XYZ file of C-alpha atoms in Angstrom:
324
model
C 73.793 289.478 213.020
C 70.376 290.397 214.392
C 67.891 287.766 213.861
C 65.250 288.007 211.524
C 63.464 285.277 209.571
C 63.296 285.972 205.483
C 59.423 284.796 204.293
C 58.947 282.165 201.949
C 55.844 284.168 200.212
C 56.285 285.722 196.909
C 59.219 284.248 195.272
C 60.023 288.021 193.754
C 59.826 289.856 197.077
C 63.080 288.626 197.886
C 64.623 290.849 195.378
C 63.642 293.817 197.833
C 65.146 291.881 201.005
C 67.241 294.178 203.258
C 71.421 293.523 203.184
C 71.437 290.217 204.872
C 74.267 291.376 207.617
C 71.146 293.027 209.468
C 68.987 289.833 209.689
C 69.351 285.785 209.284
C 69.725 284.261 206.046
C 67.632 281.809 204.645
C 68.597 280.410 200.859
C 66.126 277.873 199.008
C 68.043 274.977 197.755
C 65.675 273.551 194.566
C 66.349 270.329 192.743
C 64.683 267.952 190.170
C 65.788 265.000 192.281
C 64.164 263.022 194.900
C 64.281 263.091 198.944
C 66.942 259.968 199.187
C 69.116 260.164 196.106
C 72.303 261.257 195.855
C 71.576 264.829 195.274
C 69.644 264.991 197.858
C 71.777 263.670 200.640
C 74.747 265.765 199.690
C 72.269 268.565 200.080
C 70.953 267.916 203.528
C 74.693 267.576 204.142
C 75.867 271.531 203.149
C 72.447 272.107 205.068
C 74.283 270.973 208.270
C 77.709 272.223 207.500
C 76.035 275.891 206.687
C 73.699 275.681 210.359
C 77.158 274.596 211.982
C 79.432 277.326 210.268
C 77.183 279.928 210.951
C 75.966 279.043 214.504
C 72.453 278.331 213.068
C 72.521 282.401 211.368
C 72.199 281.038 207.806
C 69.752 278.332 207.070
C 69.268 276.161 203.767
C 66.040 275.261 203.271
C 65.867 272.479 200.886
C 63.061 271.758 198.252
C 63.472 268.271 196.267
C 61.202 267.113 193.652
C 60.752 269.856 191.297
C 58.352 271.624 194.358
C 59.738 274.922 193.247
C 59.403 274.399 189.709
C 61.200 273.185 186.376
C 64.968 273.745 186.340
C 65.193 276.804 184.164
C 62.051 278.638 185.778
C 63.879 278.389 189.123
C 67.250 279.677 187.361
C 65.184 282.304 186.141
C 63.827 283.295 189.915
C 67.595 283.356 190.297
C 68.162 285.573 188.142
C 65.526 288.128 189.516
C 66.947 288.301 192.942
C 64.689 285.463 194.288
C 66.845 284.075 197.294
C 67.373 280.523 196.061
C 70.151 278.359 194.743
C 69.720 275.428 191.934
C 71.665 272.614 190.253
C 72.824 273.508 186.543
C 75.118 271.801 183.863
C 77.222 273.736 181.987
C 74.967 273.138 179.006
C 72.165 275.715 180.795
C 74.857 278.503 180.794
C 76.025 278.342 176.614
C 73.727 281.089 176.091
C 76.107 283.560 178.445
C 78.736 281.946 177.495
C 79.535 279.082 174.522
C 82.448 277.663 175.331
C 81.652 276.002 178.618
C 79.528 273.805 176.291
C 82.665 271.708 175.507
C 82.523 270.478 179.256
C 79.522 268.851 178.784
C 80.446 267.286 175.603
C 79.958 263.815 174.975
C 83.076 261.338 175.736
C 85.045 264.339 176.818
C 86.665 262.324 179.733
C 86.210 259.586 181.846
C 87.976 260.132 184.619
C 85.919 263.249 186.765
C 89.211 263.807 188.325
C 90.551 265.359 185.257
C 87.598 267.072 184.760
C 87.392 268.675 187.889
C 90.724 270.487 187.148
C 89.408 272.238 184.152
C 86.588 274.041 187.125
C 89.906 274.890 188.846
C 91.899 276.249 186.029
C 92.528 279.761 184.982
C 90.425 279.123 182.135
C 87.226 278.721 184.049
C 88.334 281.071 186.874
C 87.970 284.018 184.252
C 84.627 282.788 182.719
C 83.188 282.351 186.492
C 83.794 286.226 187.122
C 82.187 286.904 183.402
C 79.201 285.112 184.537
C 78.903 286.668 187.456
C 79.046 290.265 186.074
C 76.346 288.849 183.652
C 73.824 288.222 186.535
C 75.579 284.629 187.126
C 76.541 283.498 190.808
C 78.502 280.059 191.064
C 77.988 278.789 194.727
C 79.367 275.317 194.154
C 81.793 273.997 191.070
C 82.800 270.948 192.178
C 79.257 268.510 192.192
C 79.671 265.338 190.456
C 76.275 264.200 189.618
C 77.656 260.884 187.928
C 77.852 259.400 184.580
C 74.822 259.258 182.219
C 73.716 256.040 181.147
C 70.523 255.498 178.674
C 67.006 253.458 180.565
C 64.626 252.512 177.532
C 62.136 250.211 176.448
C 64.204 247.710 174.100
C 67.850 247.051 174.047
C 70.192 249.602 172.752
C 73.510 247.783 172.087
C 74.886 250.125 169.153
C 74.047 253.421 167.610
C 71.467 252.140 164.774
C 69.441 250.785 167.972
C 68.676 254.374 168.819
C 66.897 255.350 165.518
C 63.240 256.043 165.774
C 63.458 256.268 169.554
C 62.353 259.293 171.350
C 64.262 260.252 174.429
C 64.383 262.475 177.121
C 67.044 264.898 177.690
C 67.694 267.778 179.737
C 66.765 271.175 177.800
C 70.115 272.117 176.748
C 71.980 272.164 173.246
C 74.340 269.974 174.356
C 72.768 267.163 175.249
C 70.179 267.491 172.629
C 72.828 267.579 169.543
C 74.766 264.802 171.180
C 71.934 262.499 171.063
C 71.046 263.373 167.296
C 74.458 262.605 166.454
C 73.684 259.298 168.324
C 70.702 258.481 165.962
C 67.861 259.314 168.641
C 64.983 261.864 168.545
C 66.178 263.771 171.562
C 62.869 265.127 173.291
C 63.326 267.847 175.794
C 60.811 268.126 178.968
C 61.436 268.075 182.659
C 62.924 265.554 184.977
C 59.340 265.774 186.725
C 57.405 264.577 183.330
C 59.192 261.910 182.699
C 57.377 258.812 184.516
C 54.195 259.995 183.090
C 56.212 260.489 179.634
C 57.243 257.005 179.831
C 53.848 255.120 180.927
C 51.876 257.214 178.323
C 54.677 256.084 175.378
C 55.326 259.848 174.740
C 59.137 258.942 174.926
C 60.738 255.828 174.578
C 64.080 256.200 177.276
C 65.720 258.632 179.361
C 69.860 259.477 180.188
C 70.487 260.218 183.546
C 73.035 258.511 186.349
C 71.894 255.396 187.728
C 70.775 256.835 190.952
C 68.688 259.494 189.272
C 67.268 256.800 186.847
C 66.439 254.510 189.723
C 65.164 257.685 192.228
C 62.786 258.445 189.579
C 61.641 254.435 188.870
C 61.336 255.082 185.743
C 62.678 251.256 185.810
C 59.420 250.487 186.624
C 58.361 251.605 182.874
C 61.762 251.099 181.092
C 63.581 247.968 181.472
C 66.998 247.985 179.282
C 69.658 249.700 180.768
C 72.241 250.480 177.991
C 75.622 251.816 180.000
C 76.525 253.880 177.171
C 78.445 256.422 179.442
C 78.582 259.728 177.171
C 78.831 261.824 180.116
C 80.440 262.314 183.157
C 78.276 264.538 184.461
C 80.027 267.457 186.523
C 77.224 270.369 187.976
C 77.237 273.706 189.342
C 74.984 274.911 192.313
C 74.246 278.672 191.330
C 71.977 281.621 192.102
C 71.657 284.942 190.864
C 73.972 287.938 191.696
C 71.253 290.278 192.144
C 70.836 288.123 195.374
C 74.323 287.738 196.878
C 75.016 290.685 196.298
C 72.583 291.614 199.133
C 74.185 289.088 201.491
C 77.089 289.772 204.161
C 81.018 289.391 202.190
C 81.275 286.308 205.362
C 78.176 284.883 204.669
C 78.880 284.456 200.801
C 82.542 282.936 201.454
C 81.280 280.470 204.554
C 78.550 279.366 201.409
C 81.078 278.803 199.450
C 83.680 277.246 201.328
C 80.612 274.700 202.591
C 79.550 274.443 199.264
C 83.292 272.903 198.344
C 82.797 270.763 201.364
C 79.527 269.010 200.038
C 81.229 269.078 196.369
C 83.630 266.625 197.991
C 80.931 264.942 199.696
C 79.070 264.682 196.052
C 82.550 262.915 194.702
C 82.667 260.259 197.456
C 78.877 259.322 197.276
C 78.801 258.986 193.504
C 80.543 255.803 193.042
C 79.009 254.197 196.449
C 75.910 254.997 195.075
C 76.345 254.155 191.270
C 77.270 250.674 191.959
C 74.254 250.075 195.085
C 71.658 251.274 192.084
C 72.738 249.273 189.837
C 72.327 245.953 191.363
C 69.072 247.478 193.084
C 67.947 247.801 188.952
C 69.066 244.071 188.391
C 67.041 242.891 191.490
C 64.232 244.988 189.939
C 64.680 243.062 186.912
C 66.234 245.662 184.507
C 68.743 243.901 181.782
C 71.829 245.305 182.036
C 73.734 246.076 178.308
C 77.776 246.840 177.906
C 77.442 248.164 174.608
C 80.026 249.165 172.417
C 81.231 252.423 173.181
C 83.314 252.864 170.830
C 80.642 253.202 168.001
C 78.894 255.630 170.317
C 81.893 257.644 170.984
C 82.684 257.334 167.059
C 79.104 258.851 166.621
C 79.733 262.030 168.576
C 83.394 263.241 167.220
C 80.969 265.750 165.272
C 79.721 267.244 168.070
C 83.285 269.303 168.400
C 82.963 270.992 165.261
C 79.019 271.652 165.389
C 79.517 275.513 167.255
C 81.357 277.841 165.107
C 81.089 280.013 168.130
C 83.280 278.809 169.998
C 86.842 280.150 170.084
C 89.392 279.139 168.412
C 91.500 276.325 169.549
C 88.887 275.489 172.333
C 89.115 272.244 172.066
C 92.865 271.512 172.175
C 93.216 273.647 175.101
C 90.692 271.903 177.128
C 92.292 268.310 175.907
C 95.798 269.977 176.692
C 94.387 270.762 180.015
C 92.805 267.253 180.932
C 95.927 265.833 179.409
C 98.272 267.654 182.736
């Protein structure tokens, strides 16, 4: 490839770039998550495995902290062409598609091994290549991003504890319904707002893995963790297909097959990281509650008859599936 640096200036002007076989690549990598955390090691990591598969042709440049933005603005540059990549649950994509809500639903599974089979499954093959005719481009579909526990300001030990409180969830339908079924006033905003959110008493807790809860220190504000576990939390890295389609066929499969590579990474550095947060939260004295699931999992068998939309049988297919 001849060498030719994309600019950073104008996020839309890269709709216009030139097919990227005549020049190098460079993809924005944008994330809620701070330099340090999980996230953003496995990220540096596909950064080196995508300068080292493409002889230093094809660069990631990464941009932590929100810098580019709030989650769905930056899916939205996606979508226009803009040359950058993001982190997404499932939940962001029930408006192209409903049923791959169910894989964020609450209590679904607990083991992400099983989970992970559904993203390579038939099933999910087919609603990849709808997405992607839909403006959708999956880069990576094997990210574990860990299991949501709840931070707050008193103790939540069962469901009743949650009523009144206000807390912070991602802006998805998912995640939102499961926490009203849970009792709580779910209150969208970003991951970015939330320490402010927290100090000002705007909300009263935020759900997030323990390495996103402790990256943020919003410990310093909150100090009850309740390890509820409602989610294990698989995500997709995506862009728009009004970008890749520009790119090189070799340059979209060696950003995929890294991609898998730092999925795997993702899996690994989960649990490592899960357990070093949550005796760094102890020594930062957060009080550490084992509620009772049960009454919270009890709460939520709603949420699978709450979206008429989906089809028919969904949910015993996807429990057949977990079930193999």
């Amino acid at each position: 490839m001849k060498l030719k640096s994309l600019a950073l200036a104008a996020l839309l002007g890269a709709a216009a770039v030139l097919p990227a076989a005549a020049q190098d690549v460079v993809v924005r990598v944008a994330y809620e998550n701070n330099p340090g955390e999980p996230t953003d090691l496995v990220m540096n990591r596909w950064a080196e495995l995508v300068k080292e598969a493409s002889d230093g042709n094809v660069a990631l440049e990464l941009y932590p902290s929100s810098q580019l933005g709030a989650k769905q603005d930056v899916i939205e540059q996606g979508l226009l062409g803009v040359n950058v990549i993001t982190i997404a649950d499932v939940g962001f994509l029930t408006d192209y598609d409903p049923d791959l809500g169910i894989l964020f639903a609450p209590y679904l599974t607990d083991s992400p091994e099983q989970l992970f089979k559904i993203y390579e499954s038939d099933w999910f093959k087919e609603k990849e290549a709808a997405l992607r005719e839909k403006g959708v481009h999956i880069v990576i579909s094997n990210y574990l991003y860990g299991t949501r526990q709840l931070l707050a300001k008193k103790k939540v030990e069962k469901p009743e504890d949650l009523a009144g409180m206000k807390i912070r969830v991602p802006n998805n339908i998912m995640q939102i319904k499961a926490f009203e079924l849970m009792g709580a006033t779910p209150t969208p905003m970003p991951l970015g707002d939330v320490y402010p959110a927290l100090t000002q008493g705007v909300i009263d807790g935020v759900e997030n893995p323990l390495p996103v809860l402790y990256g943020g220190k919003f410990h310093e504000q909150a100090k009850e963790l309740s390890m509820i576990g409602y989610l294990t939390n698989t995500s997709l890295w995506l862009g728009g297909e009004a970008y890749f389609s520009t790119l090189d066929p070799e340059v979209v499969t060696m950003l995929h097959e890294t991609g898998y590579q730092a999925g795997l990474y993702s899996q690994e550095l989960a649990a490592q990281e899960e357990a070093k947060m949550l005796e760094a939260m102890k020594e930062a004295g957060v009080t550490v509650t084992e509620p009772d699931v049960e009454a919270f999992r009890e709460k939520t068998k709603a949420f699978y008859t709450m979206f008429p939309e989906w089809s028919e049988g969904l949910y015993e297919q996807i429990q057949a599936a977990l079930a193999e």
